[in-house]
Coordinates of C-alpha atoms and ligand atoms in Angstrom, one line a residue:
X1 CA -20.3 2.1 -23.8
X2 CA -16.8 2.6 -23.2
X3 CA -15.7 0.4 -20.1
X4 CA -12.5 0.4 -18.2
X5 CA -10.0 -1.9 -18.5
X6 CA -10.8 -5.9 -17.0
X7 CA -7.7 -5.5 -13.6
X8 CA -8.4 -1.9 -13.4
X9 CA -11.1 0.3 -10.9
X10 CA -12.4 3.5 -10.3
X11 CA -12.2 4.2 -6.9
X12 CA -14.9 6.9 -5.6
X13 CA -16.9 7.6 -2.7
X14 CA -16.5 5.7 0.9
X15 CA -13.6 4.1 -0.7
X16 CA -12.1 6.8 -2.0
X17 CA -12.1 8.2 1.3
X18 CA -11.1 5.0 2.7
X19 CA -8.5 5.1 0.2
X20 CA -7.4 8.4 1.6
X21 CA -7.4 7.6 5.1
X22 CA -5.1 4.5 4.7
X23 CA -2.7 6.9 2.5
X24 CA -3.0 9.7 5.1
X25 CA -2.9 7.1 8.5
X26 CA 0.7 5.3 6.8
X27 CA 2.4 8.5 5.5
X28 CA 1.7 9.5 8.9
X29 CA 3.4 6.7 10.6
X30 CA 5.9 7.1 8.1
X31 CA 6.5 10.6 9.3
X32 CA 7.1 9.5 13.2
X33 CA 9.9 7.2 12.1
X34 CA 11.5 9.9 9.9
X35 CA 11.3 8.3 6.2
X36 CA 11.5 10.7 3.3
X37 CA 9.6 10.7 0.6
X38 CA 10.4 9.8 -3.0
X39 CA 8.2 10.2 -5.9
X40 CA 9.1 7.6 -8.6
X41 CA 8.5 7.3 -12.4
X42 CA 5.5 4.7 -13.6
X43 CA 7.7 3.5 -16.4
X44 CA 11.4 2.2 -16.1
X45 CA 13.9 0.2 -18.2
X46 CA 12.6 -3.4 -18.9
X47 CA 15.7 -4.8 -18.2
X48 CA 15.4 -3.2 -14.3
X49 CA 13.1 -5.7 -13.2
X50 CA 14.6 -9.1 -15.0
X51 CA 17.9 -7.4 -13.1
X52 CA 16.1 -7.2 -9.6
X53 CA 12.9 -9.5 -9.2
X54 CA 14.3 -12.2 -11.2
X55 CA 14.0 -13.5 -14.5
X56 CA 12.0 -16.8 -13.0
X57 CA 9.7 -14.8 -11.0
X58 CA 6.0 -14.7 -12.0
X59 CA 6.6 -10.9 -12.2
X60 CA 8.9 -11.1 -14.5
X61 CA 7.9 -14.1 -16.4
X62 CA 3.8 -13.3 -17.1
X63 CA 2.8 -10.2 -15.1
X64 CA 5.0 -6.9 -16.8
X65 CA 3.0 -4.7 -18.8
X66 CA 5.8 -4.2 -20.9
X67 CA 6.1 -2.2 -24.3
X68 CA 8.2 -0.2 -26.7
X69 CA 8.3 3.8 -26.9
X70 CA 8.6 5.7 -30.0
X71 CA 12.4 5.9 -29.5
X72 CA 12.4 1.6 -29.5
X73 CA 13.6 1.8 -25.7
X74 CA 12.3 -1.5 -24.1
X75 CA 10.0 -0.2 -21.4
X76 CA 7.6 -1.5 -18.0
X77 CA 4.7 -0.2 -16.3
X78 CA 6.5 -0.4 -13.0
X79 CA 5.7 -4.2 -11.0
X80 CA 6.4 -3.0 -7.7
X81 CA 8.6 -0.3 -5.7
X82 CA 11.9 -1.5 -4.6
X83 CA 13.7 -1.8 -7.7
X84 CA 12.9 1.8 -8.3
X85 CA 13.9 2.8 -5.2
X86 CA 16.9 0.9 -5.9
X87 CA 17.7 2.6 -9.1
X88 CA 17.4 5.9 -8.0
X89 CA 19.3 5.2 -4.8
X90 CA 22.5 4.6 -6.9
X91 CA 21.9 6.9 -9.9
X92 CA 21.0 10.0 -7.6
X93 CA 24.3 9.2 -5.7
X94 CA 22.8 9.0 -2.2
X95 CA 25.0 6.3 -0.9
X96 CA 28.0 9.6 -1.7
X97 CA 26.3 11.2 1.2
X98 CA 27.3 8.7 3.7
X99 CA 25.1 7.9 6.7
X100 CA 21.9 6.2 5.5
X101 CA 18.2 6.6 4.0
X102 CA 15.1 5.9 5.1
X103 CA 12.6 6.1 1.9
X104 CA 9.2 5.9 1.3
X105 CA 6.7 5.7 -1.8
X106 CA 3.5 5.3 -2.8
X107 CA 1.1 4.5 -5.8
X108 CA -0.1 2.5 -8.6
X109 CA 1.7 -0.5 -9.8
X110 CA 0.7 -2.9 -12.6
X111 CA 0.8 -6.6 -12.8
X112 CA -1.1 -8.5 -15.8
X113 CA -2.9 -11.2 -12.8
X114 CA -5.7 -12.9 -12.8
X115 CA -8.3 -9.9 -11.3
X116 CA -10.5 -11.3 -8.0
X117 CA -11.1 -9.5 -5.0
X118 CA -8.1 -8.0 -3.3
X119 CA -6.5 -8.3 -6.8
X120 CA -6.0 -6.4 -9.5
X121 CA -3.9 -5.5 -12.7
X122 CA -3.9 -1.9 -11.1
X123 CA -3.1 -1.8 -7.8
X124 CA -1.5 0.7 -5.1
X125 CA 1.1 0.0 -3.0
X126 CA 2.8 2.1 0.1
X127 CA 5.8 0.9 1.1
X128 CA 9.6 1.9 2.4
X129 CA 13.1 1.0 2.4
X130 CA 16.2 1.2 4.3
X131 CA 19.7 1.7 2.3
X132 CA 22.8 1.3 4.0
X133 CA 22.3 -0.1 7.3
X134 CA 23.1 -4.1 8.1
X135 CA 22.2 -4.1 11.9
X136 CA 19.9 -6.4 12.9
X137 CA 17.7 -3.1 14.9
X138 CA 16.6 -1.6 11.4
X139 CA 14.7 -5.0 10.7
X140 CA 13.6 -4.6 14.2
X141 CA 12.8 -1.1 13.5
X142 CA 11.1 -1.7 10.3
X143 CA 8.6 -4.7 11.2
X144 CA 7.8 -2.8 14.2
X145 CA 7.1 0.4 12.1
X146 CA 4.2 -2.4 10.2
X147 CA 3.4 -3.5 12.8
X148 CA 2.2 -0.3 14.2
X149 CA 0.6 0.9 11.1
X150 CA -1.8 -2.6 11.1
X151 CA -2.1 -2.0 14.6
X152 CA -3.0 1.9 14.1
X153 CA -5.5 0.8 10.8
X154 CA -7.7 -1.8 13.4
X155 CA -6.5 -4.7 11.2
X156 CA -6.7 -8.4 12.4
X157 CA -3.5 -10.0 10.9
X158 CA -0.7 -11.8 11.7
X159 CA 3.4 -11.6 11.0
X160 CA 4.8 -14.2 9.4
X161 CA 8.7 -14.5 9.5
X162 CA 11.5 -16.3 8.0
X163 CA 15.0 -16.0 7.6
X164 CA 16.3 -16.8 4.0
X165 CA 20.3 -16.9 5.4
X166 CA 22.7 -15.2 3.5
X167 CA 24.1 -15.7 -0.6
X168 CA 26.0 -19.0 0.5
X169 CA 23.2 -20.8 2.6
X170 CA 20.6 -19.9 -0.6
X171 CA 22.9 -21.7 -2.8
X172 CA 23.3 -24.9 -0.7
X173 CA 19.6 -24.9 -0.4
X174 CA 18.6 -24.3 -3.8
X175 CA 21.1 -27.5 -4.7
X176 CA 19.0 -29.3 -1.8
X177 CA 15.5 -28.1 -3.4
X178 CA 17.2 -29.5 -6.9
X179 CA 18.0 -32.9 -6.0
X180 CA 14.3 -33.1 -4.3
X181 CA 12.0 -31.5 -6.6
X182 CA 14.1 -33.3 -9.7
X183 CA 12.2 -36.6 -8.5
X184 CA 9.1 -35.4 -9.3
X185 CA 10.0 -33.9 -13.2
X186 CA 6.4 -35.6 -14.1
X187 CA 4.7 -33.7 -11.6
X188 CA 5.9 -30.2 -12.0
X189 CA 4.1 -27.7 -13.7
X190 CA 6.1 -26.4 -17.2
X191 CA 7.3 -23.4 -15.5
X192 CA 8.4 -25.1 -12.6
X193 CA 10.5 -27.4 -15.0
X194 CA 12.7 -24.4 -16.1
X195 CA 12.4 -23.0 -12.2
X196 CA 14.3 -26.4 -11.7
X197 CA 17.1 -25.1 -13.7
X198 CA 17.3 -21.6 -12.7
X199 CA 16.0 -21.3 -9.6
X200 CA 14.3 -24.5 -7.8
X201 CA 13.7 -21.7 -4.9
X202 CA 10.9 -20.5 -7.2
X203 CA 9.2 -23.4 -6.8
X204 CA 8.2 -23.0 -3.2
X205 CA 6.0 -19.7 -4.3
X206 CA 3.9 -21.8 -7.2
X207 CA 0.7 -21.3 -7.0
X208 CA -0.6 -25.0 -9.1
X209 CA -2.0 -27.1 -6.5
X210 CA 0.2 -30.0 -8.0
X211 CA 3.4 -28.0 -7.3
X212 CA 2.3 -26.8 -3.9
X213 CA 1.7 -30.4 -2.8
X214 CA 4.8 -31.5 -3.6
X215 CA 6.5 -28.7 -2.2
X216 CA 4.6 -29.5 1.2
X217 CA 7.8 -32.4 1.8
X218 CA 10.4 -30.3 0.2
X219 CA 13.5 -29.3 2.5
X220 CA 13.1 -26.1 4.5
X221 CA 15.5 -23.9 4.4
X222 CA 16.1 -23.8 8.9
X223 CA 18.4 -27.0 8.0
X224 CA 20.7 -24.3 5.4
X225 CA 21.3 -21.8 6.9
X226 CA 25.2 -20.8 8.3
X227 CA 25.1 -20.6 12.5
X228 CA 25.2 -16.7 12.0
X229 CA 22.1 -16.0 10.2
X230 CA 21.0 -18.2 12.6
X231 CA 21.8 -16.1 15.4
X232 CA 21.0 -13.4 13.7
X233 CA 17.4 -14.3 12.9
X234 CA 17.3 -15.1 16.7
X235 CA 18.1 -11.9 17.9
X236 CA 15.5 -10.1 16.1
X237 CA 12.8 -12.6 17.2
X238 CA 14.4 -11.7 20.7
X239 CA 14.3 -7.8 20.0
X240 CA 10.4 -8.2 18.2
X241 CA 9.3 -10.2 21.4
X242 CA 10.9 -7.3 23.7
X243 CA 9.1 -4.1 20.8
X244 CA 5.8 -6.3 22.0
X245 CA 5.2 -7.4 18.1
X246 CA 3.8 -10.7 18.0
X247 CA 5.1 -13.2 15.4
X248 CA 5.1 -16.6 13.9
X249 CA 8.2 -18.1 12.5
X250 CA 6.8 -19.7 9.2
X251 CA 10.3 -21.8 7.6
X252 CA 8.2 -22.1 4.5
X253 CA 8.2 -18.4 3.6
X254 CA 10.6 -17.5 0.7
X255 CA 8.7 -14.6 -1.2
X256 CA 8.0 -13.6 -4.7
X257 CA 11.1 -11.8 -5.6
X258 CA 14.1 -13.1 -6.3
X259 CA 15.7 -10.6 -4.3
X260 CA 15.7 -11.1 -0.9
X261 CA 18.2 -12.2 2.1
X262 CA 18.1 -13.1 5.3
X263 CA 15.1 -11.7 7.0
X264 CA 11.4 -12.0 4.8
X265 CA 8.3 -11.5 6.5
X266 CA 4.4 -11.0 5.4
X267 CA 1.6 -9.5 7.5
X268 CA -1.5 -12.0 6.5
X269 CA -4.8 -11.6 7.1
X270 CA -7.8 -14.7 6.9
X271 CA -10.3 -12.3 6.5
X272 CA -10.4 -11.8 2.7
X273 CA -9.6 -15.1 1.4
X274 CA -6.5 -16.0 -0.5
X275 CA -5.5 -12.9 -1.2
X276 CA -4.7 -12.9 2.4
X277 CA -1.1 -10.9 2.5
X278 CA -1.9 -7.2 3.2
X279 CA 2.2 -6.4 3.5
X280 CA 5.3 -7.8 2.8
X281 CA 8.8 -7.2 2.8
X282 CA 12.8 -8.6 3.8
X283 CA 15.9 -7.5 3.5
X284 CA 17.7 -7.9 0.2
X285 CA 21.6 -6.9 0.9
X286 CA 22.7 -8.1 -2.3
X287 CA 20.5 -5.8 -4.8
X288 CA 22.3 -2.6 -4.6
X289 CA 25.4 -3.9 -6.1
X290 CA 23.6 -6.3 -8.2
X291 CA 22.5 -3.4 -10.2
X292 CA 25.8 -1.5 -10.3
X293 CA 26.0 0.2 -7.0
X294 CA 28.6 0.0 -3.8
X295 CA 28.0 -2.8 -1.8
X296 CA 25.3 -1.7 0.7
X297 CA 22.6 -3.9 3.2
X298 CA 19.2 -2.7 2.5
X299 CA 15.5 -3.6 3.5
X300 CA 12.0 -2.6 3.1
X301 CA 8.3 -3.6 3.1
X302 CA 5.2 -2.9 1.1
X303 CA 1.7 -3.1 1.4
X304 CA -1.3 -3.3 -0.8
X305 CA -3.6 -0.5 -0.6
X306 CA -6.6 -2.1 -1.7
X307 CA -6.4 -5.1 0.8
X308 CA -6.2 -2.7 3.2
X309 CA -9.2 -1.6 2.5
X310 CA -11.4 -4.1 2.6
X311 CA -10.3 -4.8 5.8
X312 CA -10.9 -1.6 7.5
X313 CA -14.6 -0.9 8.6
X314 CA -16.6 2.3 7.8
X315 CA -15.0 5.3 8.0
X316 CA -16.7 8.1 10.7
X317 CA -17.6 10.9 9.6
X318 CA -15.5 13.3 11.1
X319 CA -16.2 17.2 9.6
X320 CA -19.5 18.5 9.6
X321 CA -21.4 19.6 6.5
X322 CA -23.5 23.1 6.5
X323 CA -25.3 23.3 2.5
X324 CA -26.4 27.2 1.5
X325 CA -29.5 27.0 0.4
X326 CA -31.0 30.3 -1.2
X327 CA -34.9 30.4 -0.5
X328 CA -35.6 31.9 -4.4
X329 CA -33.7 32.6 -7.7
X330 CA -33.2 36.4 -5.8
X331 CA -30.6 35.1 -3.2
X332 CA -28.7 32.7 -5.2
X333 CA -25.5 35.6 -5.6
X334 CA -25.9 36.3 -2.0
X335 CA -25.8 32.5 -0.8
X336 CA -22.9 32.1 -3.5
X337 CA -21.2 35.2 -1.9
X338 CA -21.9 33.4 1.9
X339 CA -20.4 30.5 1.0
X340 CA -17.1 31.9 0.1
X341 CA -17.3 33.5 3.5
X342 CA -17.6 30.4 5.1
X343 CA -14.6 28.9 3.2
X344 CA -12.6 31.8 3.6
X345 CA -13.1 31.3 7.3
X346 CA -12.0 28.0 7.3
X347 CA -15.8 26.4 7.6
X348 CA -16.7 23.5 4.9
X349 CA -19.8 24.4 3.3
X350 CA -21.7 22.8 0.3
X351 CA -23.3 25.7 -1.8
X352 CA -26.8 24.5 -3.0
X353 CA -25.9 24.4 -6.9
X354 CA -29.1 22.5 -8.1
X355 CA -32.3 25.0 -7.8
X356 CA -35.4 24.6 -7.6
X357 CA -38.6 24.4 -5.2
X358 CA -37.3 24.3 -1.4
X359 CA -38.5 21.0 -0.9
X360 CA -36.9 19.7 -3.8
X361 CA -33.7 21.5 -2.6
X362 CA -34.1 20.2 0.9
X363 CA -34.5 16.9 -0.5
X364 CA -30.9 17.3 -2.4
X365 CA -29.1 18.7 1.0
X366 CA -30.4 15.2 2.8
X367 CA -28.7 13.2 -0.1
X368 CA -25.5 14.9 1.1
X369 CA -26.4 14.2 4.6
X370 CA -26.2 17.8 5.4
X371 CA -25.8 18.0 9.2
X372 CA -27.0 21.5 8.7
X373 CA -28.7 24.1 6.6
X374 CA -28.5 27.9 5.9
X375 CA -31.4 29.2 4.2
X376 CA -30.6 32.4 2.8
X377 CA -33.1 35.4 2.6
X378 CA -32.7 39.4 3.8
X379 CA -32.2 37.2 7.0
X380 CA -30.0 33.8 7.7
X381 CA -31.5 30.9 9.2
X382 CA -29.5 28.2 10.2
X383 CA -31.4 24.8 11.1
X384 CA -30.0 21.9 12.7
X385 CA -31.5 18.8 10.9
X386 CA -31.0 16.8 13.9
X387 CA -32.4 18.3 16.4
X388 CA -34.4 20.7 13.8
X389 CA -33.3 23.4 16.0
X390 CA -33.7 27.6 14.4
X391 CA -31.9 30.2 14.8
X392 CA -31.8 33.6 12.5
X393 CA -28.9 35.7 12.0
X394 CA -28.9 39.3 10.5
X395 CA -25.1 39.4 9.4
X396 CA -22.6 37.0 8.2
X397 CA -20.2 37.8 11.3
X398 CA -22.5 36.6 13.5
X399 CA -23.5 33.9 11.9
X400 CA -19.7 32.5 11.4
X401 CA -19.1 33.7 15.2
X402 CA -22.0 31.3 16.0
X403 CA -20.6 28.5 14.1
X404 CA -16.8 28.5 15.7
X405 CA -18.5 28.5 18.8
X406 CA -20.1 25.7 18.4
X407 CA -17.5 24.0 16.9
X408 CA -15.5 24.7 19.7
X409 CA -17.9 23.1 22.1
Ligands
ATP1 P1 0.7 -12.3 -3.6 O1 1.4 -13.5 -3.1 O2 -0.6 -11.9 -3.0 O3 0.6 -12.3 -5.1 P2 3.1 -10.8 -3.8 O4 4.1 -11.6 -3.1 O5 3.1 -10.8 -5.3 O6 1.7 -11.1 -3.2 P3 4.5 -8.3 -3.3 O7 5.1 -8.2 -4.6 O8 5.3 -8.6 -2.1 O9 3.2 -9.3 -3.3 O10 3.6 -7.0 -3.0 C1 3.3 -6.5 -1.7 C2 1.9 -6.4 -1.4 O11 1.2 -5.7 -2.5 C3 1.1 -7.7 -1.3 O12 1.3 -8.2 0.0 C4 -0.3 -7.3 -1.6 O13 -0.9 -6.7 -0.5 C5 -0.1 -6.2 -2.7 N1 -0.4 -6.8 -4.0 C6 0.5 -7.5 -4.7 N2 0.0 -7.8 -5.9 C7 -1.3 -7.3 -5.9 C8 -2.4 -7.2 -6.9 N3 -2.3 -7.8 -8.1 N4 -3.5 -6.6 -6.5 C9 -3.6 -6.0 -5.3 N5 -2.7 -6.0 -4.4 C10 -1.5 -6.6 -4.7
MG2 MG1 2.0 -11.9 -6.7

């Protein structure tokens, strides 16, 4: 038997529709805070990714599904969603329009991880961005905006916040991270090693337990950063606290990507173990003209779909379902015919397409958990299967007139 892929799922049934509802709840929210959508390619230029997330990054360094095409062009299964977004930003000229964009996204991306629950090499992520505005309200704006969707999806989890300061302060603290982490050259992991090189600020995000014990001592970056990012980062815990969005300022928090400025925060969760961060985001006012465009601020945020969905509980069932069930072999068109009716009138129906006996039919409809059934004969007999309730009908009209009605109720 052919099996799929060891990272990758099939997602069907509840969480499918779990899926779904998550998709449908953010693009939603989305909506109310008037982000566009953009669709992006799967695949981009290698070189996109080593350009954005960083070259030290565990993206970068062990995760890319990366390959050749027939043409020889160095190519990646697409990481993540803001480098993209980036990309296409410059190349489709939107900073030429002036003003600035709100964007949004969604769908699969690929890292080669280690798979566990709430990780995988497949994965979807939701997520949005805003180009072109440096005030201190769109990061306001923004963590509010995920605040309210983990709010609106019933999910325990807390924000996280840090400021990274701006390009200067980094660099004083990555010679600070240098000078401390190069005492313990024995202890490091090999990557770290070269992370001590490139970028000691890499460090922090290790995942080998030696590496995260040592960087338990290591400087934070509050002592770095220049008096404005300071105040800057102040004044959005101020505006946050006045929005009503909770928050805990974590000065260890620097983020997977290499990309980020000022402002990074992470919505966590302890409910599903270590893969506890359900969304994520910063600003990164650098990146645009880091890969070739104007000079313009930016942020975003995105979240994992699947970690959503292991935190959100059973769906209800919201729509009634009514499954046609033709009484013999004779009424099968007609119950076809009905069913179109139905649909055609707006009504979800489930047309009986296994026959057989009635019982073994009947038996079928409660595997769907029909809430009601039609049996179709010269007459129409709708049962309730709660209440077992009958009622006969002689024409489709006034069996549909029936139905609104008591929809409507
Ligand atoms: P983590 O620290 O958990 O690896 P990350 O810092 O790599 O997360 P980001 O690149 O910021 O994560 O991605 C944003 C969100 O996407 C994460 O918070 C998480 O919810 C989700 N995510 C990231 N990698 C995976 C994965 N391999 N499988 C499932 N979801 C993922
Ligand atoms: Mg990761």
């Amino acid at each position: 038997m052919i099996q799929k892929v060891r990272g990758f799922q099939d997602i069907y049934g509840e969480n499918a529709k779990k899926y779904r509802y998550i998709v449908e709840t953010v693009r939603n929210i989305f909506n109310l805070y008037s982000f566009q959508e953009i669709i992006l390619p799967y695949v981009e230029d290698i070189s996109l990714f080593k350009r954005s997330v960083g070259e030290e990054t565990d993206i970068v360094q062990k995760e890319m599904y990366t390959f050749k095409d027939r043409g020889g062009r160095d190519l990646a299964l697409r990481p993540e969603g803001t480098a993209s977004c980036v990309r296409a930003y410059i190349e489709e000229k939107m900073y030429a329009q002036g003003s600035y964009h709100k964007l949004f996204y969604e769908g699969a991306m690929f890292r080669y991880e280690r798979p566990q629950a709430g990780r995988y090499r497949q994965f979807h992520q939701i997520g949005a961005e805003i180009f072109g505005v440096s005030s201190v309200y769109a990061d306001a704006e923004l963590i509010q905006m995920v605040d309210k969707i983990v709010k609106t999806l019933n999910i325990q989890a807390r924000l996280e916040i840090n400021t990274l300061g701006d390009f200067n302060s980094r660099k004083l603290y990555s010679q600070a991270l240098r000078d401390y982490f190069s005492q313990y050259k024995d202890k490091l992991c090999e990557t770290c090693l070269k992370r001590l090189d490139t970028n000691p600020l890499r460090i922090l995000d290790c995942k080998v337990e030696s590496c995260k014990e040592i960087s338990k001592e290591a400087p934070v970056i509050t002592d770095y950063i220049s008096k404005e990012s300071k105040d800057r980062f102040n004044e959005l815990l101020d505006i946050l606290s006045k929005l009503g969005v909770n928050y805990r300022v974590n000065p260890g928090l620097v983020r997977g990507l290499d990309y980020y400025t000022e402002t990074v925060f992470e919505f966590i969760t302890d409910k599903i173990g270590a893969q506890g961060t359900v969304a994520a985001g910063g600003r990164y006012d650098n990146l645009v003209e880091q890969l070739g465009g104007p000079p313009t601020p930016a942020l975003g945020f995105a979240a994992g779909i699947e970690r959503l969905m292991l935190l959100i509980s059973q769906l209800e069932k919201k729509d009634i379902l009514i499954t046609i069930i033709p009484i013999n072999s004779d009424y099968i068109l007609k119950g076809l015919e009905l069913s179109k009716f139905l649909r055609d009138s707006e009504i979800k129906s489930e047309f009986m397409l296994k026959t057989g006996s009635l019982k073994s039919m009947m038996k079928t409809a409660d595997k769907f958990r029909t809430d009601f059934v039609i049996f179709v004969s010269d007459k129409l007999e709708l049962k309730d299967m709660k209440s077992g309730e009958q009622l006969i009908f002689y024409s489709e009209e006034d069996l549909i007139d029936h139905i609104k009605g008591e929809k409507a109720v």
